[in-house]
CSV table of C-alpha atoms in Angstrom, one decimal:
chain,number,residue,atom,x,y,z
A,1,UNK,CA,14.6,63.9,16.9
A,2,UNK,CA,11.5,65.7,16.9
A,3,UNK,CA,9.6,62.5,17.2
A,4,UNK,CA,11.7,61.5,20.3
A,5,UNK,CA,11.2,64.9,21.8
A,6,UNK,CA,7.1,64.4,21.1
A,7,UNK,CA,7.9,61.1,22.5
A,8,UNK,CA,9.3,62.1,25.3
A,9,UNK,CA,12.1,59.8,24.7
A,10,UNK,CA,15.0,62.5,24.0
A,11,UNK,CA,15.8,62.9,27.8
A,12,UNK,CA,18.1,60.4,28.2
A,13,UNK,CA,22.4,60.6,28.6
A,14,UNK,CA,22.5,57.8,25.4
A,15,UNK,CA,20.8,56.0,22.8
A,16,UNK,CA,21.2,53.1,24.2
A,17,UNK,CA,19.5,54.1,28.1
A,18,UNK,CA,16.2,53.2,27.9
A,19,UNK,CA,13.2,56.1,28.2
A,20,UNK,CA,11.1,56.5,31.6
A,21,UNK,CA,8.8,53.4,31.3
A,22,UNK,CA,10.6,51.0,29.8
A,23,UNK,CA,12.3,47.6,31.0
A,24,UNK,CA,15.1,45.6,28.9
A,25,UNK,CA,13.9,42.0,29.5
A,26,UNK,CA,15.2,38.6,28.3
A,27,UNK,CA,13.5,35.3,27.0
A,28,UNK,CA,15.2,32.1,28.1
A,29,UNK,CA,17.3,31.8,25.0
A,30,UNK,CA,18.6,34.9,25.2
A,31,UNK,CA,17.1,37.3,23.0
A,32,UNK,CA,16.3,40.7,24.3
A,33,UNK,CA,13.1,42.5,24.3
A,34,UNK,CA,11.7,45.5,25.8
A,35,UNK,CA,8.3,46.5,27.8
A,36,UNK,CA,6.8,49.2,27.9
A,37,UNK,CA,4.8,49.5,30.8
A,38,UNK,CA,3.1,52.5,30.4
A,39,UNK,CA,1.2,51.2,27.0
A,40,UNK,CA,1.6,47.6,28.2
A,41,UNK,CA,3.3,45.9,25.5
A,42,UNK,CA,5.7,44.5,24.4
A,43,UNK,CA,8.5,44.6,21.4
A,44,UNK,CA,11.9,43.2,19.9
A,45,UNK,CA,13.2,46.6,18.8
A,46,UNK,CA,15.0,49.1,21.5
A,47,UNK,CA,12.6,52.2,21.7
A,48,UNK,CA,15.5,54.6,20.6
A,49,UNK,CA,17.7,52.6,18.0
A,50,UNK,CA,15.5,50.1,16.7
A,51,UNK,CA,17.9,47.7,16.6
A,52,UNK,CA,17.7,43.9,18.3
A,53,UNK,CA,20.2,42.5,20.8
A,54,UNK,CA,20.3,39.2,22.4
A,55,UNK,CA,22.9,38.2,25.4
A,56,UNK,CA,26.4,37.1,24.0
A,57,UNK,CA,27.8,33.9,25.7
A,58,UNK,CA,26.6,31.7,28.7
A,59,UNK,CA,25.5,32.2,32.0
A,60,UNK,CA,28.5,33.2,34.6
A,61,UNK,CA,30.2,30.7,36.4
A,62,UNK,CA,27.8,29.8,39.8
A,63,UNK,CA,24.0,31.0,37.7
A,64,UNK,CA,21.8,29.3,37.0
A,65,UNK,CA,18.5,29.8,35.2
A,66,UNK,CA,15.3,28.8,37.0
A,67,UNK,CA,11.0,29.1,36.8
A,68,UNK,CA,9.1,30.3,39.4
A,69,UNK,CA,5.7,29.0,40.0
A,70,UNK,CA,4.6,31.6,37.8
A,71,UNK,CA,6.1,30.3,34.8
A,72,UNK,CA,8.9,33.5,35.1
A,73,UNK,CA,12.1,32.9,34.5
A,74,UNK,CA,14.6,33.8,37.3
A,75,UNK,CA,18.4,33.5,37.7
A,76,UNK,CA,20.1,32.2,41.1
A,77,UNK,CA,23.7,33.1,41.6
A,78,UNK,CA,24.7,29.9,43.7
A,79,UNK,CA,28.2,31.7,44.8
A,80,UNK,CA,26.4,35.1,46.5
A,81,UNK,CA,23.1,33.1,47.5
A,82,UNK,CA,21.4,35.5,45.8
A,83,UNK,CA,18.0,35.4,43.3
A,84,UNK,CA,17.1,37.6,40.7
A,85,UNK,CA,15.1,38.0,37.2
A,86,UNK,CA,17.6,40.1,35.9
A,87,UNK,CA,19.9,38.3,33.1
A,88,UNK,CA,23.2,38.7,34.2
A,89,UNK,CA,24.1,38.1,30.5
A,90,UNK,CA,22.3,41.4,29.6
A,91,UNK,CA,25.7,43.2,31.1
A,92,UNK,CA,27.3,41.5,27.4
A,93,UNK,CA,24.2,42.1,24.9
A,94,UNK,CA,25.4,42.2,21.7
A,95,UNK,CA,23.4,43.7,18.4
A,96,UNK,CA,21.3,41.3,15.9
A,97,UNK,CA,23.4,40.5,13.0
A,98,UNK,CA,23.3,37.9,10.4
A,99,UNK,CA,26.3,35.4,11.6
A,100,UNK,CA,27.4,32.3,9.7
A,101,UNK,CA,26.8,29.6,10.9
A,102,UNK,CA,30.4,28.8,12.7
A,103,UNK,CA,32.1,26.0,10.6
A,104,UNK,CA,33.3,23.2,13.0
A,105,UNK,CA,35.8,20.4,11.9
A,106,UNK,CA,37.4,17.2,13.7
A,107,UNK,CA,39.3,18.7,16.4
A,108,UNK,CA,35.5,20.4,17.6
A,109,UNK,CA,34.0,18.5,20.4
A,110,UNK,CA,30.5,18.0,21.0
A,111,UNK,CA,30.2,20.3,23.9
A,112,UNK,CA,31.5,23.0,21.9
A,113,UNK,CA,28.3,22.7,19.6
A,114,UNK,CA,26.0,22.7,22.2
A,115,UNK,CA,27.7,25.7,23.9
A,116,UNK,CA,24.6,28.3,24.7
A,117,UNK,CA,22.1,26.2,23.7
A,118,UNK,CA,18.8,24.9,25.8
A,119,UNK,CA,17.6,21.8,25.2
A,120,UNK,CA,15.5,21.5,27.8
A,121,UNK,CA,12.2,21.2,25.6
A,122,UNK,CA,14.1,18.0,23.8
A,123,UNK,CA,13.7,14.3,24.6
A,124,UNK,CA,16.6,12.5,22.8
A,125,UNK,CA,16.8,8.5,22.9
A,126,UNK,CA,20.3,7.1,21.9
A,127,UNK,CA,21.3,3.4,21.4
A,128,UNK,CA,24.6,2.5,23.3
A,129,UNK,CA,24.5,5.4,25.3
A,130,UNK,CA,26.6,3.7,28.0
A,131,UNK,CA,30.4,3.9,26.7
A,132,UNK,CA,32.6,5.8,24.4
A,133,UNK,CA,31.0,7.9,21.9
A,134,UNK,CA,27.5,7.0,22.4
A,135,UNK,CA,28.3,8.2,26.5
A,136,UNK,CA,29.3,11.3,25.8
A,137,UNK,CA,27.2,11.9,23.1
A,138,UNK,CA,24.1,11.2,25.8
A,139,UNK,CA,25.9,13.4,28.8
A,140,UNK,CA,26.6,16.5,26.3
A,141,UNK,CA,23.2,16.3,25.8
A,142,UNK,CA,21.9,16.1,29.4
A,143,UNK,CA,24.1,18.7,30.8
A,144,UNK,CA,22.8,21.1,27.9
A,145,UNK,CA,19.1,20.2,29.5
A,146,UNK,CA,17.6,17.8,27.4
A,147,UNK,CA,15.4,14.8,28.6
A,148,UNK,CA,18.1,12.0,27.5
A,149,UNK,CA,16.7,8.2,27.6
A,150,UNK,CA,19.6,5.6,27.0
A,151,UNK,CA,18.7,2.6,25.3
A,152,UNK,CA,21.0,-0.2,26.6
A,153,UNK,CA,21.1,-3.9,27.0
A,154,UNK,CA,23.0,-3.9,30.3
A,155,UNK,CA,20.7,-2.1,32.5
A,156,UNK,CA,23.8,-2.5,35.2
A,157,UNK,CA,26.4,-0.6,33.3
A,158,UNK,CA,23.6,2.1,32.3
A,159,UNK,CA,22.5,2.5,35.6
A,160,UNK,CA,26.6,3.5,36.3
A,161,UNK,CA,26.0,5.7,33.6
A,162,UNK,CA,23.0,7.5,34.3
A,163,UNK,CA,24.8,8.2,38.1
A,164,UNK,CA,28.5,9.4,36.4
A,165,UNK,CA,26.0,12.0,34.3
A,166,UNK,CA,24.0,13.2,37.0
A,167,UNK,CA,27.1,13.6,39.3
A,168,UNK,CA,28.5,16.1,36.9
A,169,UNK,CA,24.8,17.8,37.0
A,170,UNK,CA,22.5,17.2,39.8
A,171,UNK,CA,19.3,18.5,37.6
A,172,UNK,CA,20.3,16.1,34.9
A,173,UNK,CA,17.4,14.5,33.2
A,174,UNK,CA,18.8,11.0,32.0
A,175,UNK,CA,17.5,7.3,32.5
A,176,UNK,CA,18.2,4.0,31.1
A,177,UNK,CA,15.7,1.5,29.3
A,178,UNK,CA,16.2,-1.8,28.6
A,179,UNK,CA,16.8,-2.8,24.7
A,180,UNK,CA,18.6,-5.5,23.2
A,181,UNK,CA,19.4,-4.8,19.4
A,182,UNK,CA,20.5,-8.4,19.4
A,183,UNK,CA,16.7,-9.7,19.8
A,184,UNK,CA,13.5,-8.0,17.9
A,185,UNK,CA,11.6,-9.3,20.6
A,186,UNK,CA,13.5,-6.8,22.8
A,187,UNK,CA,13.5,-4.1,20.3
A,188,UNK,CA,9.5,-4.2,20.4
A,189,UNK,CA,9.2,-4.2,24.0
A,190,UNK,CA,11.2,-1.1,24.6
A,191,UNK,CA,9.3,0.6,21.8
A,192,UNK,CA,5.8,-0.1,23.9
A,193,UNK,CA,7.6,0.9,27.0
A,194,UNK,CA,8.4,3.7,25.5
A,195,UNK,CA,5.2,5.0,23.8
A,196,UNK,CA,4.0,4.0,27.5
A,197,UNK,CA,5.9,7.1,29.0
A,198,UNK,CA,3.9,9.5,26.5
A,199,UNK,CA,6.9,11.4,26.0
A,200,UNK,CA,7.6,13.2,22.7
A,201,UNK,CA,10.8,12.7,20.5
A,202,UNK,CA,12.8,14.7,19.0
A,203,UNK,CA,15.9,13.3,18.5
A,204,UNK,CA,16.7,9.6,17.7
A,205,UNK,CA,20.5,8.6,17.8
A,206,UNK,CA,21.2,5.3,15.9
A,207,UNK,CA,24.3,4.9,17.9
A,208,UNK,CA,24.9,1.1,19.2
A,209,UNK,CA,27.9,-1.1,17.4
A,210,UNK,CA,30.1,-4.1,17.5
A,211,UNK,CA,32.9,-4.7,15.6
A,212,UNK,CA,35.3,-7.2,14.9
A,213,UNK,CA,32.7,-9.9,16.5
A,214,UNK,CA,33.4,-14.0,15.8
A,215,UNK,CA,30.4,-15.6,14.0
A,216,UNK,CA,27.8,-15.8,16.0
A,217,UNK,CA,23.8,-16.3,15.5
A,218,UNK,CA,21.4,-14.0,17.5
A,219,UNK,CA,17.6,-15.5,18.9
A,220,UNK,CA,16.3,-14.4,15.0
A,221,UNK,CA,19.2,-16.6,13.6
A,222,UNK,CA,20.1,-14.0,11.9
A,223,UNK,CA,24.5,-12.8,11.8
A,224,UNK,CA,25.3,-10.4,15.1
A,225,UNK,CA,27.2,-7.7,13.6
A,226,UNK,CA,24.6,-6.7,11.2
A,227,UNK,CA,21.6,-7.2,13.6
A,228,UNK,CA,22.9,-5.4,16.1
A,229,UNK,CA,24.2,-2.4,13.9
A,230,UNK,CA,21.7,-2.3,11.4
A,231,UNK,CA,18.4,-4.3,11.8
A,232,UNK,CA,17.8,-3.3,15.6
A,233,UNK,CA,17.9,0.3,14.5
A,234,UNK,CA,15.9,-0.6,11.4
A,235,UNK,CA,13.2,-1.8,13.5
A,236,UNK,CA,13.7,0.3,15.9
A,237,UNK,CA,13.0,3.5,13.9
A,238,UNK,CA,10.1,1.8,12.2
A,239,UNK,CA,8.2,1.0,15.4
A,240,UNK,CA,8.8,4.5,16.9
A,241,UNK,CA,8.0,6.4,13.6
A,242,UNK,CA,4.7,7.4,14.9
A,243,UNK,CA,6.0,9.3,17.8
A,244,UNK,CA,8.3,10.6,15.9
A,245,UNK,CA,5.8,12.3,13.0
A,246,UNK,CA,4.3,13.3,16.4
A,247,UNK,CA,7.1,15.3,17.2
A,248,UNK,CA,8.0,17.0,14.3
A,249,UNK,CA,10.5,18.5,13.4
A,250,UNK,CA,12.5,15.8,14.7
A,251,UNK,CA,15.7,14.1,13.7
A,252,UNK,CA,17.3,10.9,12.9
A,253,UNK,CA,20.8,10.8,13.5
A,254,UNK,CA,22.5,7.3,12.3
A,255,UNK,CA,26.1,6.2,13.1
A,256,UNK,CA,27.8,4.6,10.1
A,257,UNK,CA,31.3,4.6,9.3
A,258,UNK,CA,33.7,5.4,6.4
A,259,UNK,CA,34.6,1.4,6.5
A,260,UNK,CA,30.9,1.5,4.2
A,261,UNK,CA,33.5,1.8,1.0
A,262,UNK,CA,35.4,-1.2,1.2
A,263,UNK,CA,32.2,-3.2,0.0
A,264,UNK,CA,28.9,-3.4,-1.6
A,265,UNK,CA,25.8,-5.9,-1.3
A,266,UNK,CA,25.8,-7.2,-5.0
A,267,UNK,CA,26.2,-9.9,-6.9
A,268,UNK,CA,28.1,-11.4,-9.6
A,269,UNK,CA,24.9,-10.5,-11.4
A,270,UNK,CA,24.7,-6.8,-10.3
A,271,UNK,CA,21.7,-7.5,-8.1
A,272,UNK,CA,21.6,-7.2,-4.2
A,273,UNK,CA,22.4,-10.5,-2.6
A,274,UNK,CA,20.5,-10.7,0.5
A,275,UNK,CA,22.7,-13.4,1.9
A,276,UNK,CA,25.6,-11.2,2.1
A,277,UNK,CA,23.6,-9.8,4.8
A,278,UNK,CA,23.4,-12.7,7.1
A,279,UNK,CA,26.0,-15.1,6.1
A,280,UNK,CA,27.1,-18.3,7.6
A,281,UNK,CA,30.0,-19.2,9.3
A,282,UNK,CA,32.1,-20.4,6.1
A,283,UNK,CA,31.0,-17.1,4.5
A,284,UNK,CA,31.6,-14.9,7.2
A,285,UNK,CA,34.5,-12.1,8.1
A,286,UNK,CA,34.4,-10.1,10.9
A,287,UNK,CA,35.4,-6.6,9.4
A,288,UNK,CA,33.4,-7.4,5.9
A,289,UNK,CA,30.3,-7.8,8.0
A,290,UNK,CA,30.8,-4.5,9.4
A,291,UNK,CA,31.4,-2.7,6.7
A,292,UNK,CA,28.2,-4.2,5.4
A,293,UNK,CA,25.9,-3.1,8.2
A,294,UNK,CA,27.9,0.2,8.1
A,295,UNK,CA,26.5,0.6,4.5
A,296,UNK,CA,22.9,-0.8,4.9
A,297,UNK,CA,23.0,2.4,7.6
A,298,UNK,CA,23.2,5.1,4.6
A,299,UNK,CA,21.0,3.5,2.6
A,300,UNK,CA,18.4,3.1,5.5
A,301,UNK,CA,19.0,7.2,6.3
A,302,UNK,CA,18.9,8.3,2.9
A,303,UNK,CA,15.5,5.7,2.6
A,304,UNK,CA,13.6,7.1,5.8
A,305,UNK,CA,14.5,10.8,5.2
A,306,UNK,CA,12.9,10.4,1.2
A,307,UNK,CA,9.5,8.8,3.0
A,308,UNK,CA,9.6,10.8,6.5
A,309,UNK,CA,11.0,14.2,5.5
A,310,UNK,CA,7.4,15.2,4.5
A,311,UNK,CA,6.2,15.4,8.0
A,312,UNK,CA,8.6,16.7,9.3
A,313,UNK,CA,11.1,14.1,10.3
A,314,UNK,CA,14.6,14.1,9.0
A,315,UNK,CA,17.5,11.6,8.8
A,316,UNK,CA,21.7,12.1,8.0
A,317,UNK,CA,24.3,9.6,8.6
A,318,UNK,CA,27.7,10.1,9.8
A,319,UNK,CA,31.1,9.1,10.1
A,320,UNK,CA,32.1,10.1,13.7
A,321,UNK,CA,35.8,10.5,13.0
A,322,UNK,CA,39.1,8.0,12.1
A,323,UNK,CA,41.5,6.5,14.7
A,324,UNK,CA,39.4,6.9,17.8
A,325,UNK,CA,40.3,4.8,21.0
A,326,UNK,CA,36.6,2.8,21.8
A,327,UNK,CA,35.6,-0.1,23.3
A,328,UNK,CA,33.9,-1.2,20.1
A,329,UNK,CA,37.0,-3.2,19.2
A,330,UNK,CA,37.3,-5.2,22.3
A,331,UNK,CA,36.7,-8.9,20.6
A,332,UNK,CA,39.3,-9.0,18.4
A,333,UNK,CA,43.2,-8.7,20.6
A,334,UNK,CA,44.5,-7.6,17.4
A,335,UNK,CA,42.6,-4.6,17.0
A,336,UNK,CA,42.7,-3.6,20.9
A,337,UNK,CA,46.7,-4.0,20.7
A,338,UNK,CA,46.9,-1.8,17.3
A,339,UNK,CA,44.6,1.1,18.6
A,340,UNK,CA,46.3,1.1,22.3
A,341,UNK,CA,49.4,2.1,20.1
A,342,UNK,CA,48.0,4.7,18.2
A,343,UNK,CA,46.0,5.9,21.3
A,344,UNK,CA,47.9,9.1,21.8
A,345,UNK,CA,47.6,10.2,18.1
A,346,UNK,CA,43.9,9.3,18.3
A,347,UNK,CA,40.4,11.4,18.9
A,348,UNK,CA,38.8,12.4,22.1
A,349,UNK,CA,36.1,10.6,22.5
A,350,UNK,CA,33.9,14.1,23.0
A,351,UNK,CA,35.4,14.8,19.9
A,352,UNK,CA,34.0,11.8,18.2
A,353,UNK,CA,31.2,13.0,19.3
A,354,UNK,CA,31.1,15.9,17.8
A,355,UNK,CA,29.6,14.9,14.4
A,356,UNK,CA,26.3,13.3,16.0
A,357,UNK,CA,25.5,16.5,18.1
A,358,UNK,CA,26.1,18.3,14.9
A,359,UNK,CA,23.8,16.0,13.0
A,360,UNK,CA,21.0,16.5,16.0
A,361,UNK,CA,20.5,20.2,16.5
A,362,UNK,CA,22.8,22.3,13.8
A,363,UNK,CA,20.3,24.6,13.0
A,364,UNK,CA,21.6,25.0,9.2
A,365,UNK,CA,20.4,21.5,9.0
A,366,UNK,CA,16.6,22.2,10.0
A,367,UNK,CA,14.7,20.8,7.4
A,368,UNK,CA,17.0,18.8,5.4
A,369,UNK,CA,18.4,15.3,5.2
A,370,UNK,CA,19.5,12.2,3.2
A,371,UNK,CA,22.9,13.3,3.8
A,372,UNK,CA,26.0,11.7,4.8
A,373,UNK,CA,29.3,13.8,7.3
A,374,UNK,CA,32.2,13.6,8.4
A,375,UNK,CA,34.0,15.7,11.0
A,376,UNK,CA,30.9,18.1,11.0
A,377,UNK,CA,31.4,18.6,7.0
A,378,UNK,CA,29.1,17.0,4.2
A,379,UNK,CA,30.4,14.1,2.0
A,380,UNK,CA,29.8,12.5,-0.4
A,381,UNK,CA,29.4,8.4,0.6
A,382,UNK,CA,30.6,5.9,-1.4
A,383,UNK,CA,29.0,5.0,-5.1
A,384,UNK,CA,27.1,1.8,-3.3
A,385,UNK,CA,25.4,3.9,-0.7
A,386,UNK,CA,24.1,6.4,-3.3
């Protein structure tokens, strides 16, 4: 106390009020820190207790949080027409302790995982970004702040898209680029166009699918199902890698699917038969080729995050969760008749989402990969994909 006398910080009513000269601040994450303006500086610490704080919970309902032209950060309370660069979050501060991460499971939707956080300093670019998981995937992302580009193949439906997202937020940074999975030629293209924006990336979601699909040959001649939901994103990834190691630390987030157990790519002989891959028509089954693709996915995540984890890029697969209602189903009746039925015993499809957005910016996961989840929890895949 005699210190704080010296000090001249002894003459306040609590610990907690700050001494003459001193001004509780916030950064634009939330952590609190203190000037002094006296000494001019800075510090994390409260003058009296020493301790940290940082502001509990999210803005109120009707702020926002702005930059002036100075680079400051300022709050506008829409409701009372009112500015100010006071944190109204710093009414709620809360001390610095060591908290768990929160364990999230499959009824946690992907908003939830993003609640607090600001991605405004991220550009993500996720395939099929235009329906079901993949579309809210994409809009939890842009209403969190984060620069979202959706790779799509029908620029019409995307362009819907992009409007339904920025109609929820009107500061929503989202736009859709052409890419076809279904032709390499395409896949190329976007990648230029996209090195051609000079953006950075930091999060790559491998999300586009089909399912269920009748035998068909894409402009490669090589089978749909596992061009589309695996050799796109193969190629994909590989002509972006640059911009990713770029970006760093970044993250790969593949979609796969639990269906990867009910087969493997070998041979009577025990060695991978590469026609399995692409059959032909005779050869060919609708779910088996899915499965297969599902299961080149981990192998390809667990691959790139051995040879790009050393710079600083990191790769997990995931299962987004069983029994959800899509649109991933629509060419075979069957399917589309079953899942209407179970519809109301089904996930949300934010829910489904839940496991990407995990996958993309837990921070427990910063720095690792070559892993495969399910419902927001690490699994073990299936012997093949090992």
């Amino acid at each position: 106390m005699a210190a704080l006398k010296y000090a001249g910080m002894d003459d306040t009513d609590s610990d907690d009020e700050l001494p003459p000269g001193w001004e509780e601040r916030s950064t634009k994450d939330g952590w609190v820190y203190y000037a002094n303006h006296d000494e001019m500086k800075t510090q994390w610490e409260h003058p009296k207790t020493g301790k940290k704080k940082r502001c509990a919970g999210d803005l109120p309902y009707g702020w926002e949080q702005e930059t002036d032209e100075k680079g400051q950060i300022l709050y506008v309370d829409h409701i009372n027409k009112r500015t100010t660069y006071f944190d109204p979050r710093q009414a709620f501060t809360v001390e610095d302790v060591v908290v768990k991460p929160k364990r999230y499971d499959g009824n946690t939707a992907a908003l939830e995982i993003l609640q607090g956080r600001d991605l405004s300093d991220k550009v993500v670019l996720i395939t099929g970004g235009n329906s079901g998981i993949g579309f809210e995937t994409a809009k939890s992302f842009a209403l969190h702040g984060a620069h979202v580009i959706l790779a799509c193949r029908n620029l019409s439906l995307a362009s819907k898209t992009v409007t339904a997202i920025q109609q929820e937020w009107h500061k929503a940074r989202v736009e859709a680029m052409m890419c076809n999975l279904a032709s390499l030629r395409s896949v190329r293209e976007f990648a230029e166009s996209f090195k051609a924006k000079k953006l950075p990336l930091h999060i790559l979601i491998c999300n586009a699918a089909v399912c269920t699909q009748p035998w068909s040959l894409t402009e490669d001649n090589l089978e749909s199902t596992f061009q589309i939901c695996h050799l796109g994103h193969f190629l994909l990834v590989q002509c972006l890698q640059d911009v990713l190691r770029r970006s760093a630390p970044a993250r790969v987030v593949v979609v796969s699917s639990e269906s990867h157990r009910f087969t493997d790519l070998l041979d009577s002989c025990g060695k991978v038969d590469l026609a399995l891959l692409s059959p032909s028509r005779k050869d060919y089954w609708s779910m088996l080729a899915y499965n297969r693709a599902k299961l080149c996915n981990i192998l390809f995540s667990n691959e790139l995050n051995r040879r790009l984890s050393p710079h600083g890029v990191t790769c997990n697969a995931l299962h987004p969760g069983n029994m959800m209602y899509t649109s991933i189903h629509r060419s075979w009746w069957l399917m589309t008749f079953l899942f209407t039925l179970a519809r109301p015993f089904t996930k949300s499809m934010q829910q489904g989402a839940a496991t990407t957005v995990y996958c993309a910016v837990a921070p427990e996961l910063e720095g690792l990969g070559g892993m495969y989840f399910n419902n927001c929890f690490r699994c073990l895949p299936s012997i093949q994909a090992l």
